[in-house]
CSV table of C-alpha atoms and ligand atoms in Angstrom, one decimal:
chain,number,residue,atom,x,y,z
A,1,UNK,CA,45.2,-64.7,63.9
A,2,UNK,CA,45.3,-64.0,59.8
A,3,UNK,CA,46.5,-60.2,60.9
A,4,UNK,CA,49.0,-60.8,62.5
A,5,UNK,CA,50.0,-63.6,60.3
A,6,UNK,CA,50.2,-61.3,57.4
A,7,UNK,CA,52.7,-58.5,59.3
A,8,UNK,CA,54.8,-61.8,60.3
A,9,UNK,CA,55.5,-62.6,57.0
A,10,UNK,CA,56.2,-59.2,55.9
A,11,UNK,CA,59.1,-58.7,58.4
A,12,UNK,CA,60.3,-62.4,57.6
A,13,UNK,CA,60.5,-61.4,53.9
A,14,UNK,CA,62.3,-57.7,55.4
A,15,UNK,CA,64.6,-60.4,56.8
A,16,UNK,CA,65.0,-62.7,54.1
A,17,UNK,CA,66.6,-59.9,52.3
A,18,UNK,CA,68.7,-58.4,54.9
A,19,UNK,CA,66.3,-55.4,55.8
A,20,UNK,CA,65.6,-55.8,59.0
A,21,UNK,CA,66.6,-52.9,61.5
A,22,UNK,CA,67.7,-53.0,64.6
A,23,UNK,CA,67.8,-50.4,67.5
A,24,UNK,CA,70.5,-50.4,70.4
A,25,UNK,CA,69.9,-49.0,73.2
A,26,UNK,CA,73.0,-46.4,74.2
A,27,UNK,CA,73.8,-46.0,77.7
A,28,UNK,CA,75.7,-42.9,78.0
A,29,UNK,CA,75.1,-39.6,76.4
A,30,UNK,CA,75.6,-38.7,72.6
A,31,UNK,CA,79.6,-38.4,72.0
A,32,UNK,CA,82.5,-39.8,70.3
A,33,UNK,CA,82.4,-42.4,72.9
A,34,UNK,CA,79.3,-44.5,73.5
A,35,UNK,CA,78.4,-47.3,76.0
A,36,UNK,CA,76.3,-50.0,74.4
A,37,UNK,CA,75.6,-53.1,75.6
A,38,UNK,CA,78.3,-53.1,78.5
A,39,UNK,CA,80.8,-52.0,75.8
A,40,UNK,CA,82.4,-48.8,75.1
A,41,UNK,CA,82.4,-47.9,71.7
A,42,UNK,CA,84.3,-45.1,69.7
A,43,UNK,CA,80.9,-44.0,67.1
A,44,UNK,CA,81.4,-42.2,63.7
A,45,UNK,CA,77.0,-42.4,62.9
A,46,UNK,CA,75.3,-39.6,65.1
A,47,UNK,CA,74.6,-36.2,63.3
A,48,UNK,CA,76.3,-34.1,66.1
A,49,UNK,CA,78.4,-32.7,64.2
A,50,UNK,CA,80.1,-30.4,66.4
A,51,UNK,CA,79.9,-32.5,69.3
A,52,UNK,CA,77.4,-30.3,71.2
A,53,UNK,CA,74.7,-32.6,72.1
A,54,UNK,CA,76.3,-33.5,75.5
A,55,UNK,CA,77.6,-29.6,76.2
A,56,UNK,CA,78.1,-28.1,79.4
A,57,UNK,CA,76.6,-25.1,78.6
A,58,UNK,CA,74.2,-26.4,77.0
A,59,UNK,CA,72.6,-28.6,79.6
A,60,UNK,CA,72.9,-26.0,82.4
A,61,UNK,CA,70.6,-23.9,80.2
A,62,UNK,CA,68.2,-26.9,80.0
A,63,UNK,CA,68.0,-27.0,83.7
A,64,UNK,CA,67.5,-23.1,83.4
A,65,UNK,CA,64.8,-23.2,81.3
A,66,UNK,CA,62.8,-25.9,83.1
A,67,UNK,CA,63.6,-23.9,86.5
A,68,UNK,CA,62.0,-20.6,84.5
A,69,UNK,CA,59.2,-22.5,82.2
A,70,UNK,CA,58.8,-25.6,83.9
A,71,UNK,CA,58.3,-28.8,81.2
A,72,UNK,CA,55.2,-29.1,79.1
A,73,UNK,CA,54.2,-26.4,77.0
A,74,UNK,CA,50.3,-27.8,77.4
A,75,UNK,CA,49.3,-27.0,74.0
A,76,UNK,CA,49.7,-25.9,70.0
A,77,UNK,CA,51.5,-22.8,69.4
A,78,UNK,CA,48.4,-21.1,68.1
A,79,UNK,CA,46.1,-22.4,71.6
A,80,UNK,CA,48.2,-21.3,74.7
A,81,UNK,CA,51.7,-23.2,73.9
A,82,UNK,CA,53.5,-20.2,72.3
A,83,UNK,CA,55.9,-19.2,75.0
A,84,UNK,CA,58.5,-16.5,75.2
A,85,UNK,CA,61.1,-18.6,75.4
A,86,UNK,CA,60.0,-19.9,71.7
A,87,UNK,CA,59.4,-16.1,70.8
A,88,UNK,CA,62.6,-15.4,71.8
A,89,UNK,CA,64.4,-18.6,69.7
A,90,UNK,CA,62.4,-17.5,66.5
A,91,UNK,CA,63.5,-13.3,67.2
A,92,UNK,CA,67.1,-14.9,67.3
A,93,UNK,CA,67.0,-17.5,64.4
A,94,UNK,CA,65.9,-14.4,61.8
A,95,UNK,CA,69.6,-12.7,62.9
A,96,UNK,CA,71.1,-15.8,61.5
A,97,UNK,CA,69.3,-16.1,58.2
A,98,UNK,CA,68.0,-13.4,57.8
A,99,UNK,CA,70.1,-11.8,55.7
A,100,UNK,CA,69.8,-14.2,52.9
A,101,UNK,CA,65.9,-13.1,52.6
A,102,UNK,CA,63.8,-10.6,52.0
A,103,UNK,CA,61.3,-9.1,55.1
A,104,UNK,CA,62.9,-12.4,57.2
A,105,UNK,CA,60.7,-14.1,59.6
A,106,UNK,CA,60.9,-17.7,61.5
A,107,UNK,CA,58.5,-20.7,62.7
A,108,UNK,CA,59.7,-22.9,65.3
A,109,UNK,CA,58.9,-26.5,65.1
A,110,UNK,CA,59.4,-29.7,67.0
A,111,UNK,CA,61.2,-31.7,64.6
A,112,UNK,CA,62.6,-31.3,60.8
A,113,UNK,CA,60.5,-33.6,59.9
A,114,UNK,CA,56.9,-31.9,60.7
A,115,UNK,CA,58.6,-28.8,59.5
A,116,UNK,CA,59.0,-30.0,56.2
A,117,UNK,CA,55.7,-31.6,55.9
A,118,UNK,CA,54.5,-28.2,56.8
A,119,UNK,CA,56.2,-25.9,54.4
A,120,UNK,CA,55.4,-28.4,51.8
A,121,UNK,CA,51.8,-28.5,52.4
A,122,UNK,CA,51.4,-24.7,53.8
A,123,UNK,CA,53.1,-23.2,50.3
A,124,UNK,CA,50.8,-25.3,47.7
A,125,UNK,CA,47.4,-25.6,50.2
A,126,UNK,CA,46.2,-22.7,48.6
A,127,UNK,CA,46.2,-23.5,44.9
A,128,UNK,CA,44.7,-26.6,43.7
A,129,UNK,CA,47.2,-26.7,40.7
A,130,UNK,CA,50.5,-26.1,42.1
A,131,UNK,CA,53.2,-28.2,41.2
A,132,UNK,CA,56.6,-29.7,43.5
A,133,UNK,CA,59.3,-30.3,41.6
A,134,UNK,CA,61.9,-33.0,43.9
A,135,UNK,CA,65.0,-33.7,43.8
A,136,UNK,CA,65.7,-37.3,43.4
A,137,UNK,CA,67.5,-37.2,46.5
A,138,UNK,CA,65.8,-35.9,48.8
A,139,UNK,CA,65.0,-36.5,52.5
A,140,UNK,CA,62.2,-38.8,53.3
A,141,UNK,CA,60.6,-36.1,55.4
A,142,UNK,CA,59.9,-33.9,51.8
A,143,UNK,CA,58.9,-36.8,49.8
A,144,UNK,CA,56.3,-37.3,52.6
A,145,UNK,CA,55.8,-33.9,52.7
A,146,UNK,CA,54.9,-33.5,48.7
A,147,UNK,CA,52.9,-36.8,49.2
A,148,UNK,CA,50.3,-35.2,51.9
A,149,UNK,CA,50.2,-32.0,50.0
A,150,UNK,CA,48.7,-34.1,47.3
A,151,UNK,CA,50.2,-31.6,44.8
A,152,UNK,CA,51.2,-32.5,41.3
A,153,UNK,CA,55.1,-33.8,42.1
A,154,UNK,CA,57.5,-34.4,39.4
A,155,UNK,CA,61.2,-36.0,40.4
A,156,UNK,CA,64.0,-34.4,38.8
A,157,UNK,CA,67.1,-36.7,38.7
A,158,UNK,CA,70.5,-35.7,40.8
A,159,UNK,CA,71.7,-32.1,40.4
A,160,UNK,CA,70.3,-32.1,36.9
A,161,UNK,CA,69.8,-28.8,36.2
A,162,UNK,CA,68.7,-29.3,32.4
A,163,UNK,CA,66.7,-31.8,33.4
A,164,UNK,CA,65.0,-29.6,36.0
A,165,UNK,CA,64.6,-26.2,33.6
A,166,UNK,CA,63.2,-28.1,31.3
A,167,UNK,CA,60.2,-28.9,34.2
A,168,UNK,CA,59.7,-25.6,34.7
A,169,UNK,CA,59.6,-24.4,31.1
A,170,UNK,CA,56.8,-26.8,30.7
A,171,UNK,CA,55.0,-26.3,33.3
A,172,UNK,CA,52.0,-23.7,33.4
A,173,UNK,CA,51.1,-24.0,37.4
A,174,UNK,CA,50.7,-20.5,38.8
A,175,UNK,CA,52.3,-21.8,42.3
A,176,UNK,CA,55.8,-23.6,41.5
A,177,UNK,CA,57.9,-24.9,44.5
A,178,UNK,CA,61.1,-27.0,43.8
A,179,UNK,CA,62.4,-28.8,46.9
A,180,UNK,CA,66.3,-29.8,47.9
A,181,UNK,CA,68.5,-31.0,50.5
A,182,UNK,CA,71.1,-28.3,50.9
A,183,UNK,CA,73.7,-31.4,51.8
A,184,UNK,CA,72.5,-34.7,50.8
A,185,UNK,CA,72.2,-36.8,53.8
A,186,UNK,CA,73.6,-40.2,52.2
A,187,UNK,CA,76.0,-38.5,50.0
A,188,UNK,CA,77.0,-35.8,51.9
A,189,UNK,CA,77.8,-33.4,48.5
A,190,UNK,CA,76.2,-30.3,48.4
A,191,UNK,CA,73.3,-29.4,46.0
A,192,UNK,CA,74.0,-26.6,43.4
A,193,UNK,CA,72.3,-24.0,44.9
A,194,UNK,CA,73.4,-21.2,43.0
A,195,UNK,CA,72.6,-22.0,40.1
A,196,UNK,CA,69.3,-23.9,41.7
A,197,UNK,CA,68.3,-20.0,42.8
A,198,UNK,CA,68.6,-18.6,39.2
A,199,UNK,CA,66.4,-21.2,37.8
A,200,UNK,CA,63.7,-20.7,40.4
A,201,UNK,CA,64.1,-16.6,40.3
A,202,UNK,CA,63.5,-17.1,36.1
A,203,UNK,CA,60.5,-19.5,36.4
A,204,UNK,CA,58.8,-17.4,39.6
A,205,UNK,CA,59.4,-20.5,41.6
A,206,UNK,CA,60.0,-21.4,45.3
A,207,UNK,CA,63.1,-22.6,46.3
A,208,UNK,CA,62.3,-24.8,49.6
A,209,UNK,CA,66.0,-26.2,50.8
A,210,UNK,CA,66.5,-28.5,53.7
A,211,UNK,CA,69.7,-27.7,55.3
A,212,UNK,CA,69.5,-30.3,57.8
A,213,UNK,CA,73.2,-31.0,57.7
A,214,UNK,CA,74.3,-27.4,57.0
A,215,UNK,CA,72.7,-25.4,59.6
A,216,UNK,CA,75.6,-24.5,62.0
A,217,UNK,CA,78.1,-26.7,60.4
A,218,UNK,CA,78.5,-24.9,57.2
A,219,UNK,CA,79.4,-21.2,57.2
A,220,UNK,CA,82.2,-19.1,58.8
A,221,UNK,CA,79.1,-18.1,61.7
A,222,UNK,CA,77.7,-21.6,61.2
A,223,UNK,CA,74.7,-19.9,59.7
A,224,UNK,CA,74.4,-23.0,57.5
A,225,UNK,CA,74.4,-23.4,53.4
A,226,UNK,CA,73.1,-19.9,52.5
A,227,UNK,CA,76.1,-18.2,54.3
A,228,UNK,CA,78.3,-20.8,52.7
A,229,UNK,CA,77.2,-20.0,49.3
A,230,UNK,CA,76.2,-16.1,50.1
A,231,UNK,CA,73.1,-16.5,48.4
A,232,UNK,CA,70.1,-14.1,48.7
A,233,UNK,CA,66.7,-13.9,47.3
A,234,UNK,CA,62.9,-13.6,48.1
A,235,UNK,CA,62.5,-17.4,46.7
A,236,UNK,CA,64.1,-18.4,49.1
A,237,UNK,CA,62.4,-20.9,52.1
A,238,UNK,CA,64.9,-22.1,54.2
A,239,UNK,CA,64.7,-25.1,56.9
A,240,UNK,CA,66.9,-25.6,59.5
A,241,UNK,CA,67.2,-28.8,62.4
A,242,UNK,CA,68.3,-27.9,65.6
A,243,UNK,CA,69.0,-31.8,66.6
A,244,UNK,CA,72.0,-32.2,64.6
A,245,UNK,CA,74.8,-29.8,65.0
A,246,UNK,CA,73.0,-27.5,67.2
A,247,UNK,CA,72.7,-30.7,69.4
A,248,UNK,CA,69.6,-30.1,71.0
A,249,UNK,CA,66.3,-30.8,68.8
A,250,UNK,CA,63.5,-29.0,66.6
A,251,UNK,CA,63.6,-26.9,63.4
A,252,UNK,CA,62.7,-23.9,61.8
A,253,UNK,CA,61.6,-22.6,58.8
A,254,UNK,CA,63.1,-18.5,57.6
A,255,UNK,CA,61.5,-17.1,54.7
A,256,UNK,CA,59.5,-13.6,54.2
A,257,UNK,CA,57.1,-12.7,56.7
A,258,UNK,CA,54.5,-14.0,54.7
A,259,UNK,CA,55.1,-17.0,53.9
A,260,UNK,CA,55.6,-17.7,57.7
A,261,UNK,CA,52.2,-16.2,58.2
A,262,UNK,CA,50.5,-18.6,55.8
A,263,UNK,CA,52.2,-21.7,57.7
A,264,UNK,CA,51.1,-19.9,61.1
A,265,UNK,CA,47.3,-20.4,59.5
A,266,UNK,CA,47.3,-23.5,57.0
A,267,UNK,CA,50.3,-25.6,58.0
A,268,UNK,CA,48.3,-28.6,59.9
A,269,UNK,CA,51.6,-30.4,61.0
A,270,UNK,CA,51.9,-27.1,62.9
A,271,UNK,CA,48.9,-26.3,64.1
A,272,UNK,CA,47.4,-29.6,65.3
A,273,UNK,CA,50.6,-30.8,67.3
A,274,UNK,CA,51.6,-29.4,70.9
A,275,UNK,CA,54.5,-27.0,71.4
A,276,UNK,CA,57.9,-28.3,72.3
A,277,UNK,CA,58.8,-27.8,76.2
A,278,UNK,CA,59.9,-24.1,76.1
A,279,UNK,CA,62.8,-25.6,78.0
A,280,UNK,CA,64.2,-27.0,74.8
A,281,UNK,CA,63.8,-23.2,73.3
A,282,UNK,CA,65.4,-21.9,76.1
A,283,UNK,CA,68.7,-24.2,76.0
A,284,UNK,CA,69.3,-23.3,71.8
A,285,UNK,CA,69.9,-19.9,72.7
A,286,UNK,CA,72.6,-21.0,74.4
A,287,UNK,CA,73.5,-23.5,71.4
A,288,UNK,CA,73.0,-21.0,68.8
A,289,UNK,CA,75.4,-18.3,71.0
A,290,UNK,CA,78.1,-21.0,70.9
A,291,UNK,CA,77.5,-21.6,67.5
A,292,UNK,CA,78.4,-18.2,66.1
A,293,UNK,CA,80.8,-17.4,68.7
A,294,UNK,CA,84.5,-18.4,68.5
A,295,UNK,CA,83.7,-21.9,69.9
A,296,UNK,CA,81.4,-23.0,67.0
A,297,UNK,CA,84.4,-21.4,65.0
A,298,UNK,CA,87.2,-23.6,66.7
A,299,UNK,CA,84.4,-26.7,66.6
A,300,UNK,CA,84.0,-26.3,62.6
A,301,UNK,CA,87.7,-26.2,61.8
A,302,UNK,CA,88.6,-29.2,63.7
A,303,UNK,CA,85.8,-30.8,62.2
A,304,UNK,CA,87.4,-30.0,58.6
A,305,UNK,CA,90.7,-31.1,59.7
A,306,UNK,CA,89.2,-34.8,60.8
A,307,UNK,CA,87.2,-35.0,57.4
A,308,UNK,CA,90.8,-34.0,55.6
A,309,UNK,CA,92.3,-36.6,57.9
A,310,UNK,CA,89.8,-39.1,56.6
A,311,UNK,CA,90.2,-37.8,53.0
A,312,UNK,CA,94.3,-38.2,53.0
A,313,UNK,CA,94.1,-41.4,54.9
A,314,UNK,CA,91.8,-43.7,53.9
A,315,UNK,CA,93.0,-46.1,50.6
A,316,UNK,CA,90.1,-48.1,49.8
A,317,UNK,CA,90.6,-51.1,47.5
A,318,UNK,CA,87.3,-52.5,46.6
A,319,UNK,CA,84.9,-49.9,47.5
A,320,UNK,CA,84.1,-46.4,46.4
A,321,UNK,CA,84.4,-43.5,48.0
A,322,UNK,CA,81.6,-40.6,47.3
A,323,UNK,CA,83.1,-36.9,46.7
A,324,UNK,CA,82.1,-35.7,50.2
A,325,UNK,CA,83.7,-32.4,51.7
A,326,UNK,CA,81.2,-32.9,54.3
A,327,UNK,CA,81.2,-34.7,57.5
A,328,UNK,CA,78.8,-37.2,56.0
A,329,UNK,CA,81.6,-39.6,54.2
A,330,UNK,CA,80.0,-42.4,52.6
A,331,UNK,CA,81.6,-45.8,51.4
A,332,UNK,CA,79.6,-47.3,49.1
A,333,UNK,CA,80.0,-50.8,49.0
A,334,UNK,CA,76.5,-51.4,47.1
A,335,UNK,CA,75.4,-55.1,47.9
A,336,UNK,CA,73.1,-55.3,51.5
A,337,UNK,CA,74.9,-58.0,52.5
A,338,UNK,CA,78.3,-57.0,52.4
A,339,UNK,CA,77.5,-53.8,53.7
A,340,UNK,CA,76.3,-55.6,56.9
A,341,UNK,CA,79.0,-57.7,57.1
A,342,UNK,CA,81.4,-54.5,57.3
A,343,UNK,CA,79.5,-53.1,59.6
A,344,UNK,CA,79.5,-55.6,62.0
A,345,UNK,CA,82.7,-56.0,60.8
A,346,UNK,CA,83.7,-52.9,62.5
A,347,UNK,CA,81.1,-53.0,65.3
A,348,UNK,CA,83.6,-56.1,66.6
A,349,UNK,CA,86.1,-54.2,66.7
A,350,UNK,CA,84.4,-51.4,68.9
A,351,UNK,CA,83.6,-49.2,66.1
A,352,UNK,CA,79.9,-47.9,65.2
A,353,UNK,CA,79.5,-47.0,61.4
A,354,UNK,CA,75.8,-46.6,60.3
A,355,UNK,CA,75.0,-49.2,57.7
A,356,UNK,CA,72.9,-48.1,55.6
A,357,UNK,CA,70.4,-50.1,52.8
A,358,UNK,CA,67.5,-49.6,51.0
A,359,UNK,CA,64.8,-48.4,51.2
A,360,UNK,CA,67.1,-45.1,53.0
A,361,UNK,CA,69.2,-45.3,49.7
A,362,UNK,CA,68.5,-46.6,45.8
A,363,UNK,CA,68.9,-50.7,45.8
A,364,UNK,CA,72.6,-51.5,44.9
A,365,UNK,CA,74.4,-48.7,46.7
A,366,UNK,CA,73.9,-49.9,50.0
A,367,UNK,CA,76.9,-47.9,52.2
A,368,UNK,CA,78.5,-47.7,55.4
A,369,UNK,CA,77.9,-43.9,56.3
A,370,UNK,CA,81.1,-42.6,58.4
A,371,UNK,CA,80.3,-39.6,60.3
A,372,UNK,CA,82.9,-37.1,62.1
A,373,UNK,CA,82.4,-34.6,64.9
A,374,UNK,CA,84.4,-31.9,66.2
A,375,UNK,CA,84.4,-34.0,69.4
A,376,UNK,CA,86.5,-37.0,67.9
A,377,UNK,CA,90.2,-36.3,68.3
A,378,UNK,CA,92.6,-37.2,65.2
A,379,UNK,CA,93.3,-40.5,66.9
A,380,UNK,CA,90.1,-41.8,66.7
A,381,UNK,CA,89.9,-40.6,63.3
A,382,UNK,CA,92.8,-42.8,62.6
A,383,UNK,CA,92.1,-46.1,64.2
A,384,UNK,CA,88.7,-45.9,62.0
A,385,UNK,CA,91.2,-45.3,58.6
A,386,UNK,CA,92.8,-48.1,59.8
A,387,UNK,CA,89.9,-50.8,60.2
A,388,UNK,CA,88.9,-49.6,57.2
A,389,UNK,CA,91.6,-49.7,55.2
A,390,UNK,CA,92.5,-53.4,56.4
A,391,UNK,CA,88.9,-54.1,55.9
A,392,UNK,CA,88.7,-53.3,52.2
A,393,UNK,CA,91.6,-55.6,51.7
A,394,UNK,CA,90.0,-58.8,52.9
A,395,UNK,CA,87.3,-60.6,51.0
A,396,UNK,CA,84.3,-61.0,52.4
B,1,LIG,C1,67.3,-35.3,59.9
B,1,LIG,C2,66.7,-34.7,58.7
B,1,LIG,C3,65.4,-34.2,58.7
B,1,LIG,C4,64.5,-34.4,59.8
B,1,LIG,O1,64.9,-33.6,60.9
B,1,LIG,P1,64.4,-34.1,62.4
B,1,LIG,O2,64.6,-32.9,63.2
B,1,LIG,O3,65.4,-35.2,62.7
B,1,LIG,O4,63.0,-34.5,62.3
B,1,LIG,C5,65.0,-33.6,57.5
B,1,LIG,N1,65.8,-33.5,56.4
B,1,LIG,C6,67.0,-34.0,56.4
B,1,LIG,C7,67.8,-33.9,55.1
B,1,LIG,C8,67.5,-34.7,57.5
B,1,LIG,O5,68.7,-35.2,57.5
């Protein structure tokens, strides 16, 4: 068949070039250890940042909420699948962004991904000539998300922020919406945000950030990148994943009450999908309660410590290390090929390290992407510093 020809060769040329993906299938919950394949191995690549994923607390209130709501929600949020216990998540989300914004509302959604397609579409549907202004940078999930709104989109490069006010000067659309990661998933630096606020409050612009990898793990409450940098405005449309250090799964979007009302009414990736179990919206209450109490406290500082370790220990000869303060710690190595070889590299020795190529990150800065949880002790952390150290000695 001439089809399936055609997708043969496409994957043999992914291959050719090193591209090719492949999944393994884990056989133990999410954690610092992992069982894979018959082996156990100690993994620095999941986003549970403050080792929550597999809490006790956590999964008791799962069972909870299916006892109470049972599993499927049956339909969209705006059919018959809004249920209290999603109500009640959204009512307890605005207490921790809500002061950042003005007249502070949230929307519940089932994954980051839809809610960023969502925002992206809802704030632009209604005006024909708005313009998106992306950071080069940013999450697949936004680029996708500019791409369906079919809105004029113009990249700015890195943390540019000439570059960027010199869009916006230019540019005469009545609706203006620039779009950042708050922490840059690859990199794991943090977008200027301050100063990426002032820009967008003098050019009557939205400021959409993604803090995928902030929310819960950045803040003294874990209230993500807004508390960190104690920012408030009105421009402000903040989205948050609830998969990565609140460990359980979904997102939100927090902005005024009216923008949440237009996404209520225009956003198709919310209308036209079917709620998350309300069982799932149950159990986050009990991950955002641990999140500001004194556990997600404790959880955040040893997770600063291990990324200090990491910091202090790690002398890499050939490859370079990205200013991360983050628990994303990249080593860019920048060939595919090497990078694999590391990787597996590592993965014989019974550690997991993400490697990661194009097209996730620019061609030539391919990277192993090390990432830490509260839930790996300091001796983990250390017998990674040491595979890679020895690593970056040998020539490959
Ligand atoms: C993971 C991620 C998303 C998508 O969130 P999901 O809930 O996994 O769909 C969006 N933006 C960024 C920056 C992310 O890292």
């Amino acid at each position: 068949m001439e089809l399936l020809n055609q997708l043969k060769q496409q994957l043999q040329t992914l291959d050719d070039q090193q591209l090719i993906r492949k999944r393994r299938t884990v056989d133990s919950p999410c954690g610092p250890r992992v069982r894979v394949e018959g082996r156990e191995l100690l993994a620095f690549c999941s986003n549970d940042y403050l080792g929550l994923a597999n809490h006790r607390k956590i999964k008791l209130a799962l069972q909870e909420g299916a006892a109470i709501y049972g599993v499927g929600s049956g339909a969209s949020h705006l059919i018959s699948g809004h249920i209290r216990a999603h109500a009640m998540l959204e009512e307890r989300l605005v207490q921790f962004v809500g002061d950042h914004l003005e007249a502070p509302r949230t929307i519940s959604f089932c994954t980051g991904y839809m809610a960023n397609l969502a925002v992206i579409t809802g704030l632009t549907a209604g005006d024909k000539q708005a313009e998106i202004f992306s950071e080069e940078l940013n999450h697949a999930s936004l680029i996708d998300g500019a791409r369906l709104s079919r809105a004029k989109t113009q990249v700015y490069p890195h943390a540019d922020l000439p570059a960027l006010e010199a869009l916006l000067k230019a540019s005469k659309a009545a609706t203006k919406v620039v779009v950042t990661d708050s922490v840059f998933s690859m990199d794991g630096n943090l977008a200027p945000l301050p100063q990426l606020l002032a820009l967008c409050e003098q050019h009557d612009a939205w400021l959409v950030v993604d803090d995928a990898h902030g929310f819960g793990a950045l803040g003294a409450q874990g209230h993500g990148v807004l508390e960190h940098f104690n920012l408030r405005s009105p421009n402000l449309v903040y989205m948050g994943t609830l998969g990565k250090a609140a460990g359980v799964g979904g997102a939100f979007v927090a902005a005024h009450e009216t923008v949440i009302e237009t996404l209520i009414q225009k956003a198709r990736p919310y209308i036209f999908t079917t709620a998350t179990p309300p069982a799932l919206a149950h159990a986050l209450l009990t991950s955002l309660d641990l999140l500001e109490g004194d556990e997600g406290i404790a959880r955040r500082a040893s997770l600063q410590a291990l990324v200090a370790q990491l910091d202090e220990g790690l002398r890499l000869e050939r490859w370079q290390r990205l200013p991360s303060k983050t628990a994303i710690q990249p080593i860019l190595i920048g060939d595919n090929a090497e990078t694999m070889r590391a990787g597996a590299a590592l993965y014989e020795q019974g550690l997991w390290v993400g490697a990661i190529r194009p097209p996730t990150v620019a061609p030539g800065t391919a990277r192993l992407r090390v990432t830490l949880s509260a839930g790996h002790t300091r001796q983990e952390v250390a017998t990674l510093i040491t595979a890679l150290n020895a690593l970056a000695l040998e020539r490959t």
